Amino acid sequence: MFVILVYDVNQKRVAKVLKRCRQYLTWVQNSVLEGEISDVNLKKLKMELQKIINKEEDSVIFYTMRTTNYSSRELIGLQKNEEGNII
Amino acid sequence: MKKTIYIFSDGELHRKDNTLCFEKEKEKRYIPIEDTGEIMAFGEININKRLLEFLSQKEILLHYFNHYGYYMGTFYPREHLNSGFMILKQAEHYMDQTLRLKIAIEYIRGGGKNIRQVLKYYQGRGRYVGDKLEAIEKLLLDIDQQQDIPSLMAVEGNIRSWYYKGFDDIICDTNFVFEERSRRPPKNFLNTLISFGNSIMYSICLSEIYKTHLDPRIGYLHATNFRRFSLNLDVSEIFKPILIDRTIFSLLARKMITAKDFDRDANGVLLKEKGKKCFIHALEEKLKTTINHRDLGRPVSYRRLIRLELYKLEKHLMGEKTYTPFIARW
């Protein structure tokens, strides 16, 4: 499954949320991560984030799609993070 | 499916914020640990014990290759799928000559039939490989009659030499002539590509073996010795023609790899970094493509197919179902 995760959380918790998300997904922009993830790992990530965030103040949105086949990705301007699994 | 990370740059790979971080001068790159299946290190990377501990915990294999791109070794974490039963069964089938021969024959048959399939495809595209195909067809019939491993290996050698003779007809490029198989170091461009592809194939198979109960030290076709893993060499035999050789043919046909991508060294011919990256990119695409699996009735990627092959071997060793190799049908 492919996931795009965007978050808007209080500054106090930004670092915590980012660190946690980086274990599962690839950082693409400030507050945006994306990547391939399994059902179980997605559940795990959601649970872990729920423990970190304050439900009154923060919001995290998951856009999930089964495959990326029917979507396209276009970038204008600066690429903030290198892509691909060949470093 | 978890990803393979290929590292060509020089830098430091370490554990940071409970995930992987690759640091090269002033640039940091985080790698999601939960989405990493194995790491292939080609560049000069610094690592510490903390990282190895972390990789063990997450069951990630680290394969390393030397300056020339030869396979050097693997950091093989603690076995997490321990099974004394399976090891005993594996050893039992190795020690008994007839049982061992049975499995070895299947590997050669699988490899040989896949070779035939590759040639058939190019015959259909008007390449002149008919005579090679005929010779291989004949040799395939001999496989069952072999009484011991060395004579079986000889048949395999003959199949391969016919197969390699077909390479020039398939590629049709004067820069990439086959001449003869040379290794350590390879003497021409084509041999360099074959060697590079094979060593990656071996490490991929090893990674898949790690995810099963099988012990990579006990192989059937390749003798178990004191030096290296051998079961991954056996399994690779089946997949080399359909994965590596086909990737080479398509890369050369599309001129994605040309003579410019090689370096001639006193010791032989080396593939430059750009060429390696290009090759790996194509191979990754190949491994990701799915085919419809007839028994399972659902699409399966080539990478998963390797694992299924190992599961079949496990079943054979346990006496549940006789092993038959995967044979491509196209």
Tab-separated table of C-alpha atoms in Angstrom:
chain	number	residue	atom	x	y	z
A	1	MET	CA	0.000	0.000	0.000
A	2	PHE	CA	1.191	3.528	-0.746
A	3	VAL	CA	0.710	6.234	1.843
A	4	ILE	CA	1.057	9.986	1.871
A	5	LEU	CA	1.205	11.337	5.374
A	6	VAL	CA	0.832	15.006	6.236
A	7	TYR	CA	0.906	16.399	9.725
A	8	ASP	CA	0.309	19.651	11.446
A	9	VAL	CA	1.248	19.396	15.084
A	10	ASN	CA	2.298	21.741	17.832
A	11	GLN	CA	5.959	22.698	17.621
A	12	LYS	CA	6.641	20.877	20.893
A	13	ARG	CA	5.831	17.545	19.281
A	14	VAL	CA	7.033	18.082	15.722
A	15	ALA	CA	10.381	16.381	16.243
A	16	LYS	CA	8.814	13.375	17.932
A	17	VAL	CA	6.279	12.888	15.175
A	18	LEU	CA	8.872	13.295	12.440
A	19	LYS	CA	11.270	10.811	14.045
A	20	ARG	CA	8.553	8.242	14.406
A	21	CYS	CA	7.321	8.652	10.842
A	22	ARG	CA	10.819	8.413	9.408
A	23	GLN	CA	11.086	4.833	10.626
A	24	TYR	CA	8.327	3.831	8.241
A	25	LEU	CA	8.138	6.395	5.462
A	26	THR	CA	10.400	8.631	3.426
A	27	TRP	CA	10.506	12.312	4.160
A	28	VAL	CA	9.699	14.444	1.097
A	29	GLN	CA	8.954	17.928	2.401
A	30	ASN	CA	8.367	19.669	5.676
A	31	SER	CA	5.461	17.833	7.303
A	32	VAL	CA	5.024	15.454	4.375
A	33	LEU	CA	6.166	11.860	4.106
A	34	GLU	CA	5.322	9.150	1.643
A	35	GLY	CA	6.158	5.579	0.856
A	36	GLU	CA	5.252	1.960	0.516
A	37	ILE	CA	3.981	0.444	3.763
A	38	SER	CA	2.349	-2.796	4.830
A	39	ASP	CA	-1.074	-2.996	6.478
A	40	VAL	CA	0.428	-4.027	9.782
A	41	ASN	CA	3.063	-1.334	9.786
A	42	LEU	CA	0.456	1.297	8.972
A	43	LYS	CA	-1.592	0.190	11.937
A	44	LYS	CA	1.507	0.245	14.099
A	45	LEU	CA	2.432	3.718	12.930
A	46	LYS	CA	-1.072	5.009	13.632
A	47	MET	CA	-1.036	3.592	17.154
A	48	GLU	CA	2.377	5.038	17.875
A	49	LEU	CA	1.382	8.462	16.577
A	50	GLN	CA	-1.772	8.439	18.637
A	51	LYS	CA	0.377	8.089	21.715
A	52	ILE	CA	2.534	11.047	20.748
A	53	ILE	CA	0.066	13.623	19.525
A	54	ASN	CA	-2.405	15.709	21.465
A	55	LYS	CA	-5.803	15.065	19.946
A	56	GLU	CA	-7.013	18.519	20.888
A	57	GLU	CA	-4.319	20.388	18.998
A	58	ASP	CA	-2.657	18.201	16.387
A	59	SER	CA	-3.744	16.625	13.181
A	60	VAL	CA	-2.229	13.919	11.045
A	61	ILE	CA	-3.748	12.875	7.746
A	62	PHE	CA	-3.098	9.630	5.912
A	63	TYR	CA	-3.881	9.369	2.215
A	64	THR	CA	-3.698	5.718	1.320
A	65	MET	CA	-3.910	4.055	-2.041
A	66	ARG	CA	-3.590	0.443	-2.964
A	67	THR	CA	-1.050	1.114	-5.685
A	68	THR	CA	0.367	4.169	-7.363
A	69	ASN	CA	-0.731	2.889	-10.760
A	70	TYR	CA	-3.540	5.377	-11.252
A	71	SER	CA	-1.821	8.372	-9.757
A	72	SER	CA	0.896	10.569	-11.095
A	73	ARG	CA	3.425	12.621	-9.244
A	74	GLU	CA	4.756	15.876	-10.506
A	75	LEU	CA	7.276	18.121	-8.917
A	76	ILE	CA	7.790	21.795	-9.643
A	77	GLY	CA	10.685	23.644	-8.123
A	78	LEU	CA	13.165	22.283	-5.679
A	79	GLN	CA	13.530	18.625	-4.861
A	80	LYS	CA	14.016	18.561	-1.105
A	81	ASN	CA	15.078	14.972	-0.767
A	82	GLU	CA	16.751	12.588	-3.151
A	83	GLU	CA	14.608	9.696	-4.241
A	84	GLY	CA	15.177	6.078	-5.011
A	85	ASN	CA	16.870	3.206	-3.277
A	86	ILE	CA	20.232	3.650	-4.945
A	87	ILE	CA	22.328	5.984	-2.868
B	1	MET	CA	7.559	-5.508	-0.246
B	2	LYS	CA	10.605	-4.323	1.663
B	3	LYS	CA	13.192	-2.515	-0.387
B	4	THR	CA	16.799	-3.219	-1.116
B	5	ILE	CA	19.092	-0.287	-0.471
B	6	TYR	CA	22.137	0.006	-2.718
B	7	ILE	CA	24.859	2.282	-1.415
B	8	PHE	CA	27.450	3.496	-3.922
B	9	SER	CA	28.493	6.704	-2.197
B	10	ASP	CA	31.147	6.885	0.474
B	11	GLY	CA	29.987	7.926	3.910
B	12	GLU	CA	28.749	6.756	7.225
B	13	LEU	CA	25.759	4.562	7.809
B	14	HIS	CA	24.461	4.711	11.325
B	15	ARG	CA	21.516	4.311	13.590
B	16	LYS	CA	19.744	7.547	14.279
B	17	ASP	CA	16.347	8.195	15.829
B	18	ASN	CA	15.679	4.469	15.661
B	19	THR	CA	16.057	4.389	11.939
B	20	LEU	CA	18.894	4.301	9.411
B	21	CYS	CA	20.742	7.409	8.417
B	22	PHE	CA	23.329	7.640	5.684
B	23	GLU	CA	25.594	10.613	6.017
B	24	LYS	CA	27.913	11.815	3.299
B	25	GLU	CA	29.647	15.169	3.489
B	26	LYS	CA	27.036	17.567	4.738
B	27	GLU	CA	24.181	15.540	3.343
B	28	LYS	CA	21.963	13.317	5.441
B	29	ARG	CA	19.603	10.768	4.078
B	30	TYR	CA	17.191	8.919	6.277
B	31	ILE	CA	16.146	5.433	5.266
B	32	PRO	CA	12.942	4.010	6.736
B	33	ILE	CA	14.079	0.954	8.637
B	34	GLU	CA	10.719	-0.788	8.512
B	35	ASP	CA	10.765	-0.666	4.734
B	36	THR	CA	14.298	-2.030	4.349
B	37	GLY	CA	14.884	-5.667	3.540
B	38	GLU	CA	18.594	-5.727	2.788
B	39	ILE	CA	21.495	-3.417	2.138
B	40	MET	CA	24.077	-3.825	-0.583
B	41	ALA	CA	27.202	-1.822	0.073
B	42	PHE	CA	29.430	-0.951	-2.884
B	43	GLY	CA	30.849	2.302	-1.554
B	44	GLU	CA	33.246	2.810	1.314
B	45	ILE	CA	30.927	3.018	4.260
B	46	ASN	CA	31.763	3.362	7.925
B	47	ILE	CA	29.658	1.380	10.309
B	48	ASN	CA	29.749	0.646	13.998
B	49	LYS	CA	28.591	-2.124	16.237
B	50	ARG	CA	25.513	-0.170	17.197
B	51	LEU	CA	24.376	-0.337	13.604
B	52	LEU	CA	25.051	-4.066	13.334
B	53	GLU	CA	23.029	-4.636	16.492
B	54	PHE	CA	20.208	-2.636	15.008
B	55	LEU	CA	20.349	-4.554	11.730
B	56	SER	CA	20.282	-7.839	13.639
B	57	GLN	CA	17.299	-6.727	15.607
B	58	LYS	CA	15.461	-5.776	12.434
B	59	GLU	CA	16.662	-8.865	10.573
B	60	ILE	CA	18.344	-6.964	7.778
B	61	LEU	CA	21.205	-8.466	5.787
B	62	LEU	CA	24.192	-6.359	4.818
B	63	HIS	CA	26.007	-7.580	1.717
B	64	TYR	CA	29.312	-5.971	0.924
B	65	PHE	CA	31.220	-5.827	-2.322
B	66	ASN	CA	34.821	-4.784	-2.794
B	67	HIS	CA	36.291	-1.961	-4.831
B	68	TYR	CA	35.953	-4.004	-8.026
B	69	GLY	CA	32.349	-4.875	-7.328
B	70	TYR	CA	33.008	-8.524	-6.384
B	71	TYR	CA	30.914	-10.085	-3.682
B	72	MET	CA	32.966	-10.124	-0.498
B	73	GLY	CA	30.618	-11.233	2.213
B	74	THR	CA	27.469	-10.760	4.159
B	75	PHE	CA	26.669	-9.649	7.643
B	76	TYR	CA	24.281	-12.477	8.383
B	77	PRO	CA	22.345	-11.655	11.560
B	78	ARG	CA	21.422	-14.222	14.155
B	79	GLU	CA	19.034	-16.785	12.707
B	80	HIS	CA	15.554	-15.767	13.706
B	81	LEU	CA	13.879	-18.754	12.124
B	82	ASN	CA	15.642	-21.531	13.940
B	83	SER	CA	14.673	-25.048	13.120
B	84	GLY	CA	16.774	-27.972	14.141
B	85	PHE	CA	14.343	-30.210	12.337
B	86	MET	CA	14.936	-28.498	9.008
B	87	ILE	CA	18.708	-28.583	9.391
B	88	LEU	CA	18.604	-32.317	10.102
B	89	LYS	CA	16.380	-32.872	7.074
B	90	GLN	CA	18.702	-30.774	4.925
B	91	ALA	CA	21.725	-32.708	6.127
B	92	GLU	CA	19.919	-36.009	5.626
B	93	HIS	CA	19.264	-35.151	1.997
B	94	TYR	CA	22.855	-34.072	1.555
B	95	MET	CA	24.464	-37.123	3.088
B	96	ASP	CA	22.429	-39.622	1.107
B	97	GLN	CA	23.843	-39.671	-2.422
B	98	THR	CA	20.597	-40.649	-4.137
B	99	LEU	CA	18.535	-38.058	-2.291
B	100	ARG	CA	21.122	-35.382	-2.982
B	101	LEU	CA	21.296	-36.263	-6.673
B	102	LYS	CA	17.532	-36.022	-6.952
B	103	ILE	CA	17.514	-32.399	-5.823
B	104	ALA	CA	20.615	-31.495	-7.838
B	105	ILE	CA	18.994	-32.892	-10.990
B	106	GLU	CA	15.975	-30.672	-10.452
B	107	TYR	CA	18.174	-27.591	-10.217
B	108	ILE	CA	19.959	-28.423	-13.443
B	109	ARG	CA	16.676	-29.211	-15.123
B	110	GLY	CA	15.196	-25.919	-13.966
B	111	GLY	CA	18.219	-23.943	-15.085
B	112	GLY	CA	18.417	-25.782	-18.399
B	113	LYS	CA	14.760	-25.375	-19.240
B	114	ASN	CA	14.854	-21.700	-18.429
B	115	ILE	CA	17.884	-21.347	-20.669
B	116	ARG	CA	15.919	-23.043	-23.417
B	117	GLN	CA	13.049	-20.652	-22.844
B	118	VAL	CA	15.298	-17.606	-23.210
B	119	LEU	CA	16.732	-18.953	-26.470
B	120	LYS	CA	13.275	-19.802	-27.755
B	121	TYR	CA	12.168	-16.248	-27.192
B	122	TYR	CA	15.009	-14.916	-29.318
B	123	GLN	CA	14.408	-17.550	-31.955
B	124	GLY	CA	10.893	-16.200	-32.199
B	125	ARG	CA	12.384	-12.787	-32.809
B	126	GLY	CA	14.363	-14.061	-35.775
B	127	ARG	CA	17.759	-14.641	-34.186
B	128	TYR	CA	19.646	-17.637	-35.453
B	129	VAL	CA	19.924	-19.854	-32.402
B	130	GLY	CA	18.241	-22.984	-33.741
B	131	ASP	CA	21.329	-25.205	-33.629
B	132	LYS	CA	22.096	-24.252	-30.040
B	133	LEU	CA	18.514	-24.897	-29.072
B	134	GLU	CA	18.652	-28.334	-30.647
B	135	ALA	CA	21.850	-29.255	-28.830
B	136	ILE	CA	20.435	-28.084	-25.508
B	137	GLU	CA	17.203	-29.935	-26.154
B	138	LYS	CA	19.266	-33.133	-26.533
B	139	LEU	CA	21.342	-32.475	-23.439
B	140	LEU	CA	18.225	-31.887	-21.371
B	141	LEU	CA	17.231	-35.494	-22.023
B	142	ASP	CA	20.564	-36.680	-20.621
B	143	ILE	CA	20.074	-35.041	-17.245
B	144	ASP	CA	17.983	-37.816	-15.774
B	145	GLN	CA	20.483	-40.499	-16.672
B	146	GLN	CA	23.366	-39.035	-14.704
B	147	GLN	CA	24.516	-41.184	-11.824
B	148	ASP	CA	26.585	-38.704	-9.858
B	149	ILE	CA	27.077	-35.002	-9.254
B	150	PRO	CA	30.300	-34.507	-11.287
B	151	SER	CA	28.762	-35.966	-14.452
B	152	LEU	CA	25.665	-33.876	-13.833
B	153	MET	CA	27.855	-30.803	-13.597
B	154	ALA	CA	29.448	-31.807	-16.883
B	155	VAL	CA	26.048	-31.871	-18.606
B	156	GLU	CA	25.308	-28.477	-17.109
B	157	GLY	CA	28.624	-27.185	-18.402
B	158	ASN	CA	27.757	-28.383	-21.891
B	159	ILE	CA	24.346	-26.744	-21.783
B	160	ARG	CA	25.946	-23.519	-20.688
B	161	SER	CA	28.610	-23.558	-23.339
B	162	TRP	CA	25.937	-23.987	-26.037
B	163	TYR	CA	23.917	-21.272	-24.396
B	164	TYR	CA	26.820	-18.845	-24.334
B	165	LYS	CA	27.476	-19.540	-27.988
B	166	GLY	CA	24.025	-18.132	-28.620
B	167	PHE	CA	24.876	-14.843	-26.891
B	168	ASP	CA	26.617	-13.334	-29.916
B	169	ASP	CA	23.621	-14.081	-32.136
B	170	ILE	CA	21.257	-12.534	-29.621
B	171	ILE	CA	23.214	-9.392	-28.847
B	172	CYS	CA	24.624	-8.679	-32.338
B	173	ASP	CA	27.012	-6.008	-31.101
B	174	THR	CA	30.697	-6.138	-31.955
B	175	ASN	CA	31.563	-4.404	-28.686
B	176	PHE	CA	29.919	-7.155	-26.744
B	177	VAL	CA	31.243	-10.426	-28.049
B	178	PHE	CA	31.286	-13.405	-25.778
B	179	GLU	CA	34.542	-15.202	-26.764
B	180	GLU	CA	34.736	-17.414	-23.677
B	181	ARG	CA	33.563	-17.280	-20.110
B	182	SER	CA	36.224	-15.611	-18.025
B	183	ARG	CA	35.977	-14.774	-14.377
B	184	ARG	CA	38.005	-13.247	-11.584
B	185	PRO	CA	38.670	-11.006	-13.345
B	186	PRO	CA	36.393	-11.030	-16.380
B	187	LYS	CA	38.289	-10.328	-19.590
B	188	ASN	CA	35.686	-8.580	-21.717
B	189	PHE	CA	32.608	-6.385	-21.424
B	190	LEU	CA	30.014	-9.119	-21.627
B	191	ASN	CA	31.738	-11.315	-19.069
B	192	THR	CA	31.941	-8.367	-16.712
B	193	LEU	CA	28.196	-7.872	-16.948
B	194	ILE	CA	27.497	-11.560	-16.387
B	195	SER	CA	29.765	-11.683	-13.354
B	196	PHE	CA	28.311	-8.554	-11.842
B	197	GLY	CA	24.761	-9.776	-12.360
B	198	ASN	CA	25.501	-13.198	-10.960
B	199	SER	CA	27.071	-11.894	-7.788
B	200	ILE	CA	24.007	-9.753	-7.140
B	201	MET	CA	21.767	-12.713	-7.864
B	202	TYR	CA	23.662	-14.810	-5.308
B	203	SER	CA	23.208	-12.221	-2.592
B	204	ILE	CA	19.520	-11.762	-3.381
B	205	CYS	CA	18.994	-15.514	-3.056
B	206	LEU	CA	20.889	-15.482	0.214
B	207	SER	CA	18.587	-12.774	1.549
B	208	GLU	CA	15.576	-14.850	0.613
B	209	ILE	CA	17.041	-17.953	2.257
B	210	TYR	CA	17.468	-15.954	5.443
B	211	LYS	CA	13.710	-15.480	5.543
B	212	THR	CA	13.088	-19.241	5.500
B	213	HIS	CA	14.115	-22.046	7.840
B	214	LEU	CA	16.732	-23.302	5.440
B	215	ASP	CA	20.432	-23.168	6.171
B	216	PRO	CA	22.364	-21.572	3.295
B	217	ARG	CA	25.473	-23.598	4.114
B	218	ILE	CA	23.990	-26.862	2.868
B	219	GLY	CA	23.619	-26.886	-0.899
B	220	TYR	CA	22.935	-29.887	-3.091
B	221	LEU	CA	24.358	-29.210	-6.485
B	222	HIS	CA	27.237	-27.159	-5.164
B	223	ALA	CA	29.197	-29.064	-2.575
B	224	THR	CA	29.056	-27.949	1.008
B	225	ASN	CA	32.511	-26.854	2.049
B	226	PHE	CA	34.266	-24.775	4.636
B	227	ARG	CA	34.345	-21.595	2.679
B	228	ARG	CA	31.044	-20.206	1.620
B	229	PHE	CA	27.304	-20.472	1.388
B	230	SER	CA	26.173	-22.861	-1.298
B	231	LEU	CA	22.390	-23.212	-1.232
B	232	ASN	CA	22.032	-19.739	-2.719
B	233	LEU	CA	24.241	-20.799	-5.626
B	234	ASP	CA	21.917	-23.745	-6.281
B	235	VAL	CA	18.774	-21.638	-6.320
B	236	SER	CA	20.397	-18.953	-8.475
B	237	GLU	CA	20.971	-21.587	-11.144
B	238	ILE	CA	17.256	-21.516	-11.922
B	239	PHE	CA	16.848	-17.755	-11.973
B	240	LYS	CA	20.068	-16.582	-13.602
B	241	PRO	CA	18.868	-17.057	-17.198
B	242	ILE	CA	15.460	-15.464	-16.726
B	243	LEU	CA	16.507	-12.580	-14.512
B	244	ILE	CA	20.159	-11.696	-15.094
B	245	ASP	CA	20.701	-12.713	-18.708
B	246	ARG	CA	17.435	-11.207	-19.867
B	247	THR	CA	18.279	-7.959	-18.104
B	248	ILE	CA	21.664	-7.917	-19.857
B	249	PHE	CA	20.090	-8.515	-23.262
B	250	SER	CA	17.521	-5.788	-22.863
B	251	LEU	CA	20.054	-3.274	-21.535
B	252	LEU	CA	22.380	-3.908	-24.449
B	253	ALA	CA	19.609	-3.897	-27.041
B	254	ARG	CA	18.436	-0.509	-25.809
B	255	LYS	CA	22.034	0.748	-25.658
B	256	MET	CA	21.548	1.670	-22.016
B	257	ILE	CA	24.931	0.176	-21.290
B	258	THR	CA	27.633	0.788	-23.898
B	259	ALA	CA	31.368	0.357	-24.175
B	260	LYS	CA	31.785	3.720	-22.423
B	261	ASP	CA	30.499	2.236	-19.190
B	262	PHE	CA	33.550	0.049	-18.711
B	263	ASP	CA	37.063	0.614	-17.481
B	264	ARG	CA	39.983	-1.468	-18.625
B	265	ASP	CA	42.303	-2.207	-15.784
B	266	ALA	CA	45.514	-4.204	-15.619
B	267	ASN	CA	43.490	-6.930	-13.949
B	268	GLY	CA	40.646	-7.096	-16.421
B	269	VAL	CA	37.508	-5.173	-17.233
B	270	LEU	CA	35.448	-3.292	-14.687
B	271	LEU	CA	32.006	-1.833	-14.838
B	272	LYS	CA	31.868	1.850	-13.932
B	273	GLU	CA	29.536	3.146	-11.286
B	274	LYS	CA	27.054	4.560	-13.776
B	275	GLY	CA	26.846	1.202	-15.498
B	276	LYS	CA	26.340	-0.608	-12.220
B	277	LYS	CA	23.549	1.744	-11.215
B	278	CYS	CA	21.884	1.322	-14.580
B	279	PHE	CA	22.101	-2.452	-14.312
B	280	ILE	CA	20.705	-2.495	-10.790
B	281	HIS	CA	17.893	-0.185	-11.756
B	282	ALA	CA	16.833	-2.515	-14.551
B	283	LEU	CA	17.180	-5.592	-12.350
B	284	GLU	CA	15.081	-4.026	-9.602
B	285	GLU	CA	12.355	-3.267	-12.121
B	286	LYS	CA	12.500	-6.862	-13.266
B	287	LEU	CA	12.279	-8.222	-9.720
B	288	LYS	CA	9.253	-6.045	-9.072
B	289	THR	CA	7.282	-7.162	-12.112
B	290	THR	CA	4.574	-9.617	-11.363
B	291	ILE	CA	3.492	-12.687	-13.236
B	292	ASN	CA	0.403	-14.730	-12.772
B	293	HIS	CA	1.253	-17.782	-10.716
B	294	ARG	CA	-0.645	-20.806	-11.953
B	295	ASP	CA	-0.799	-22.723	-8.696
B	296	LEU	CA	-1.495	-19.800	-6.416
B	297	GLY	CA	-3.846	-18.124	-8.860
B	298	ARG	CA	-2.633	-14.648	-8.076
B	299	PRO	CA	0.068	-12.308	-9.316
B	300	VAL	CA	3.487	-12.894	-7.805
B	301	SER	CA	6.639	-10.819	-8.235
B	302	TYR	CA	9.864	-12.396	-9.463
B	303	ARG	CA	11.397	-11.675	-6.104
B	304	ARG	CA	8.648	-13.568	-4.312
B	305	LEU	CA	9.072	-16.373	-6.817
B	306	ILE	CA	12.562	-16.975	-5.449
B	307	ARG	CA	11.146	-17.389	-1.965
B	308	LEU	CA	8.407	-19.709	-3.202
B	309	GLU	CA	11.135	-21.833	-4.721
B	310	LEU	CA	12.671	-22.203	-1.261
B	311	TYR	CA	9.351	-23.072	0.292
B	312	LYS	CA	8.990	-25.819	-2.298
B	313	LEU	CA	12.398	-27.123	-1.284
B	314	GLU	CA	11.336	-27.090	2.371
B	315	LYS	CA	8.278	-29.131	1.494
B	316	HIS	CA	10.412	-31.573	-0.444
B	317	LEU	CA	12.803	-32.004	2.477
B	318	MET	CA	9.929	-32.605	4.847
B	319	GLY	CA	8.530	-35.197	2.467
B	320	GLU	CA	5.293	-33.333	1.797
B	321	LYS	CA	5.629	-32.648	-1.881
B	322	THR	CA	8.312	-33.506	-4.402
B	323	TYR	CA	10.313	-30.530	-5.582
B	324	THR	CA	9.861	-29.348	-9.131
B	325	PRO	CA	11.755	-26.268	-10.276
B	326	PHE	CA	10.163	-23.094	-11.587
B	327	ILE	CA	10.161	-23.049	-15.370
B	328	ALA	CA	9.285	-19.887	-17.226
B	329	ARG	CA	6.662	-20.374	-19.891
B	330	TRP	CA	7.395	-17.384	-22.041
